[in-house]
Short mmCIF file of C-alpha atoms in Angstrom, two decimals:
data_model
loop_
_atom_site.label_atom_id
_atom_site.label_comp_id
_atom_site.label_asym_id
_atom_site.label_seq_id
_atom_site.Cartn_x
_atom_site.Cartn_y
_atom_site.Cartn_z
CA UNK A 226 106.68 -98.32 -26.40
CA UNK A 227 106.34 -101.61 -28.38
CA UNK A 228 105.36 -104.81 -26.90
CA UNK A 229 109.03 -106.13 -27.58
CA UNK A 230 110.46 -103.04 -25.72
CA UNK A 231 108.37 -103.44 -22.43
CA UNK A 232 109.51 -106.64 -21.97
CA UNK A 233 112.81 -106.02 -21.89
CA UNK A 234 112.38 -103.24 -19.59
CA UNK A 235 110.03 -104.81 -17.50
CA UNK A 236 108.85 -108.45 -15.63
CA UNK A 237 105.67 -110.19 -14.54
CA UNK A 238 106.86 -108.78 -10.45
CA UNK A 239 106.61 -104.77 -11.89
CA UNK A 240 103.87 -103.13 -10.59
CA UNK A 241 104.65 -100.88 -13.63
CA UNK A 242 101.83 -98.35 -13.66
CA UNK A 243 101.47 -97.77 -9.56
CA UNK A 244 105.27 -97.11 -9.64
CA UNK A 245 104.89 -94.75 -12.25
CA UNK A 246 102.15 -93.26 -9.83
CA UNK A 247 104.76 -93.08 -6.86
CA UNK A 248 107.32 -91.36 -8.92
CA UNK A 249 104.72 -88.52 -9.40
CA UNK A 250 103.86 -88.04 -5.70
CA UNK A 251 107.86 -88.13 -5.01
CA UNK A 252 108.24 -85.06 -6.74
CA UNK A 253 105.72 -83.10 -4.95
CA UNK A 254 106.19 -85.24 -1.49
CA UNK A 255 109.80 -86.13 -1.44
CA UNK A 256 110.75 -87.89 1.61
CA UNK A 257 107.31 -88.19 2.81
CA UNK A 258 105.57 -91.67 4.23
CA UNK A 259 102.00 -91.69 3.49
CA UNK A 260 99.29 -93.31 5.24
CA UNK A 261 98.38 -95.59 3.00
CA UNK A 262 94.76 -98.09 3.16
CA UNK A 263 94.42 -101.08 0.87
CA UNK A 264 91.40 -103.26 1.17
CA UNK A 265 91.92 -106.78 3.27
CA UNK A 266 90.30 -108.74 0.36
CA UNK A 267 91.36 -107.94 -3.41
CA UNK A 268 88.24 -107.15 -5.70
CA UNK A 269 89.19 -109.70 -8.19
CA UNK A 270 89.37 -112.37 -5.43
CA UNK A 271 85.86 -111.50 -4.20
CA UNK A 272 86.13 -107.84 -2.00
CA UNK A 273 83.93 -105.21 -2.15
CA UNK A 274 86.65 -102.52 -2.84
CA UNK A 275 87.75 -101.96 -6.17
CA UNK A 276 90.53 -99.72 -5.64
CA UNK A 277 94.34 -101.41 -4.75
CA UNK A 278 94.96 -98.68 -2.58
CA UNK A 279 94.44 -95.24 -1.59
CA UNK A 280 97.66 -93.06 -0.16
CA UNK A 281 97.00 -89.91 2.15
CA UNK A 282 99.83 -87.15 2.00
CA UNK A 283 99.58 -84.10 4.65
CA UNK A 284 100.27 -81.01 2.83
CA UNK A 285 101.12 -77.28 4.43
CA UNK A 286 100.37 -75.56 0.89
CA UNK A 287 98.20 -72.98 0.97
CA UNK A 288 96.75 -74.50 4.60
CA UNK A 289 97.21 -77.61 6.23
CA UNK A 290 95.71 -80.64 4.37
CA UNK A 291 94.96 -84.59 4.15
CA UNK A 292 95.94 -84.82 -0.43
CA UNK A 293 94.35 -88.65 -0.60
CA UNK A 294 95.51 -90.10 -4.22
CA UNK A 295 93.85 -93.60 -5.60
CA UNK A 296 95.47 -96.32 -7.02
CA UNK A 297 93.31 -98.40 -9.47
CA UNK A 298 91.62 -96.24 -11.84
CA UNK A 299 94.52 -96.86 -13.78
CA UNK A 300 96.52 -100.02 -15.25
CA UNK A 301 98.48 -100.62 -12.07
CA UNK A 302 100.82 -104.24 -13.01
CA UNK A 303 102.56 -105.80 -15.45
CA UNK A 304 99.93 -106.07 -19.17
CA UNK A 305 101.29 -106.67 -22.19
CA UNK A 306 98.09 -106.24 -23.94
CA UNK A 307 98.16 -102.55 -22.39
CA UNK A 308 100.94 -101.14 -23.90
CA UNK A 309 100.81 -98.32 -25.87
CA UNK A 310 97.11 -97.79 -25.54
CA UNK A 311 95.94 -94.51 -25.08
CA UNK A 312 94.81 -94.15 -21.68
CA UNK A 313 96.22 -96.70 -19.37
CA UNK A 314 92.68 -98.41 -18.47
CA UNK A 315 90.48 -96.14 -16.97
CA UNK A 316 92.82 -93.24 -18.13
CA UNK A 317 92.64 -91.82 -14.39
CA UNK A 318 93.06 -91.92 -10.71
CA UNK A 319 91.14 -89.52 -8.19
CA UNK A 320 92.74 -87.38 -5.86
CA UNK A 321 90.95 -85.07 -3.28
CA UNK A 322 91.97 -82.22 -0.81
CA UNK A 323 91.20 -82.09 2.57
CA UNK A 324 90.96 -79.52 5.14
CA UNK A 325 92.59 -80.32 8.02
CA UNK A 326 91.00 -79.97 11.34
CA UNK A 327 93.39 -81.51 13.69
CA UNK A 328 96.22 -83.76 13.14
CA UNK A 329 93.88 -86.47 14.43
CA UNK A 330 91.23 -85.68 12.06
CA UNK A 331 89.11 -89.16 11.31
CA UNK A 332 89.87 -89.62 7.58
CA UNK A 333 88.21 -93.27 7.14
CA UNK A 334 85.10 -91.30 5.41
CA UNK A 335 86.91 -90.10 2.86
CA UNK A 336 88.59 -93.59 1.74
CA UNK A 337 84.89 -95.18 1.72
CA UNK A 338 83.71 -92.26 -0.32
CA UNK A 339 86.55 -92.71 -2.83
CA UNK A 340 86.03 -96.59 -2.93
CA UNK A 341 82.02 -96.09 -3.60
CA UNK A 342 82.57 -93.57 -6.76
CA UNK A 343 85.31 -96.66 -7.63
CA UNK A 344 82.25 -99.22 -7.05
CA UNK A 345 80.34 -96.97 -9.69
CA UNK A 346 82.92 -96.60 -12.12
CA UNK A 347 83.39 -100.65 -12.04
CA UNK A 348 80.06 -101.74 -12.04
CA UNK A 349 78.91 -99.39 -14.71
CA UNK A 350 81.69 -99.05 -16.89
CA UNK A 351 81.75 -95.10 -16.77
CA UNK A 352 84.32 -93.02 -16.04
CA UNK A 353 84.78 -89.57 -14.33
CA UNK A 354 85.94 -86.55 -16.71
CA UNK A 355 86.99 -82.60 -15.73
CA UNK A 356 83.29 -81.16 -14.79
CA UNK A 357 81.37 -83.69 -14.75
CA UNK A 358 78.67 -83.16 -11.60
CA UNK A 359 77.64 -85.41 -8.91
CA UNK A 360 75.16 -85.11 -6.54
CA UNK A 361 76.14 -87.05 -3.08
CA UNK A 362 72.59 -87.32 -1.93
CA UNK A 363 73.41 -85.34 1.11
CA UNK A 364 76.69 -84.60 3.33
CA UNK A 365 79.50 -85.89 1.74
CA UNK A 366 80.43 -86.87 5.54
CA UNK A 367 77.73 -88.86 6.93
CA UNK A 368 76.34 -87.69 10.82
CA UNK A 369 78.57 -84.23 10.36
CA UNK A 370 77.46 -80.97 9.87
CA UNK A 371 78.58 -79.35 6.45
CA UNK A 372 76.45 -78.28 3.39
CA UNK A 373 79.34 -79.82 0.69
CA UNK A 374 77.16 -82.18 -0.31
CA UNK A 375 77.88 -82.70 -4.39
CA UNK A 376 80.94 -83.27 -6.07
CA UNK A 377 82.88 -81.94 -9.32
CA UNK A 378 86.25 -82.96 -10.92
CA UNK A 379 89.48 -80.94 -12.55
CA UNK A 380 92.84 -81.80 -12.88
CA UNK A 381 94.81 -81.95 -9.97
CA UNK A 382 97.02 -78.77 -9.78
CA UNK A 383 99.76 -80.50 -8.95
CA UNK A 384 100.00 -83.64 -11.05
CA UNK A 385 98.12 -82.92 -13.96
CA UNK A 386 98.72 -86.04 -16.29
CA UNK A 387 101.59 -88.40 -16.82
CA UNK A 388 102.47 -90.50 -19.63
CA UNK A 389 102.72 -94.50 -18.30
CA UNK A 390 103.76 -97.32 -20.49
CA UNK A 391 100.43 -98.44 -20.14
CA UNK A 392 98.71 -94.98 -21.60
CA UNK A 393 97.82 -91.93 -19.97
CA UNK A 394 96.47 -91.32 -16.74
CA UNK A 395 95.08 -88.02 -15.78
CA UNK A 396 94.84 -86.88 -11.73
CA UNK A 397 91.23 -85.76 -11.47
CA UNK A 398 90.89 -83.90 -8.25
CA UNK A 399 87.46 -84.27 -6.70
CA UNK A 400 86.26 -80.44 -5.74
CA UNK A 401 83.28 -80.44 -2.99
CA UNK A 402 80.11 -78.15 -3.82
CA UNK A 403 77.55 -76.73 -1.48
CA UNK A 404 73.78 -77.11 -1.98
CA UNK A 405 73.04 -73.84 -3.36
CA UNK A 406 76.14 -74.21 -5.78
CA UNK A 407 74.68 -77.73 -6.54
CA UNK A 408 71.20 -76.52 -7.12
CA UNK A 409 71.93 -73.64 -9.61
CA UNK A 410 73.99 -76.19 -11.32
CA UNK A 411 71.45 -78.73 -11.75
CA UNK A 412 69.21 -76.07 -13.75
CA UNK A 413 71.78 -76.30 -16.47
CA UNK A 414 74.57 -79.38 -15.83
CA UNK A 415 76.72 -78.81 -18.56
CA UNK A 416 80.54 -79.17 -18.48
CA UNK A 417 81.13 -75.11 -19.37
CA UNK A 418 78.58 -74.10 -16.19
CA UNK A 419 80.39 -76.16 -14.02
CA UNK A 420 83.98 -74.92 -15.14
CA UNK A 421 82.93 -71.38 -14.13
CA UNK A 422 81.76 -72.18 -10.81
CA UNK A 423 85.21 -74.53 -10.11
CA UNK A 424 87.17 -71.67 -11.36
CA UNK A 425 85.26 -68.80 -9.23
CA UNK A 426 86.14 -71.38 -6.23
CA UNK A 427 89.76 -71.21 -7.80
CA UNK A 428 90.24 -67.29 -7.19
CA UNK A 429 90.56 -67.59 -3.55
CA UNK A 430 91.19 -71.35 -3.04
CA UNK A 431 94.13 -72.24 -5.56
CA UNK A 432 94.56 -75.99 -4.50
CA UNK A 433 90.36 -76.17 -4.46
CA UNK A 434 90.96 -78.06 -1.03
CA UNK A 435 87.51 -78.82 0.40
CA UNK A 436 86.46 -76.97 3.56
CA UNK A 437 83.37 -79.29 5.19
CA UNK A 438 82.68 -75.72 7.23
CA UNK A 439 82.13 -73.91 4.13
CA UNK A 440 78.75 -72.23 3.33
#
């Protein structure tokens, strides 16, 4: 798309790339209202939480889960200068998978731990990639009892990648890894070592959705 054509198909009131976003989830959730949390205080105006927005979808594939998808990795509003770039800012947005518990289940945790990987990504200028390997310095749920306590990325089953006006934006789904899993990892973190432990995960867990229980 050319700079001429995206104005003509679009104005300074589009929020072109987080529709584009919502047209994904429509197809897998059609009909369905998310919860949806969005910082009181925009980052650019002075908040502390980079992303826009952060919508939570309950799923019953597979088992019952909380499917949380960011908004702000990405180029979410009208740019000019963006079009036609490769990746639409970032290139990504994170989604994650979510046991679910009860109905009821406290999700806050998961929204802060989603805006604190954003924090990193902003401050440092880094981005996340398929494999890469994160420690979490402990529970990935603060005061609860699980042993998930590192992180990995792969593309979302579901979404995969779209194509925006802005570039592309791949769904990277954050997959949670025990401390054992973590520590054999560390001894060699490449990319390939942590592919083959995601996919072993992926033989009896299709949708990778995190279990906090798990051992």
């Amino acid at each position: 798309m050319t700079t001429e054509e995206y104005r003509k198909q679009f104005t300074e009131d589009d929020a072109v790339g987080w529709e584009c976003i919502d047209r994904e989830l429509e197809k897998i959730y059609p009909g369905q209202e998310p919860l949806h949390f969005a910082p009181p205080l925009h980052y650019a105006v002075g908040g502390n939480d980079p992303l826009d927005g952060i919508s939570v979808y309950r799923s019953e594939k597979q088992e019952k889960h909380f499917h949380f998808v960011t908004y702000g990795f990405s180029e979410l509003y009208y740019s000019e200068k963006s079009t036609g770039g490769e990746f639409s800012k970032f290139g990504f947005e994170l989604t994650f998978r979510l046991k679910m518990e009860q109905e009821d289940d406290n999700i806050h945790w998961v929204c802060n731990l989603l805006q604190n990987l954003a924090r990193y990504v902003f401050q440092s200028g880094k981005w996340f990639e398929e494999y890469h390997l994160i420690p979490a310095n402990g529970p990935i749920r603060i005061g609860y009892d699980t042993d998930i306590t590192a992180l990995s990325f792969t593309l979302d089953p579901e979404f995969g990648k779209i194509n925006t006006p802005h570039g592309e934006v791949s769904f990277l789904q954050i997959v949670g890894l025990t401390t054992s899993e973590f520590k054999q990892l560390e001894q060699n973190p490449v990319p390939s070592e942590t592919e083959k432990t995601v996919d072993r995960l992926r033989q009896n867990n299709g949708l990778l959705i995190t279990d906090l229980r798990r051992k």
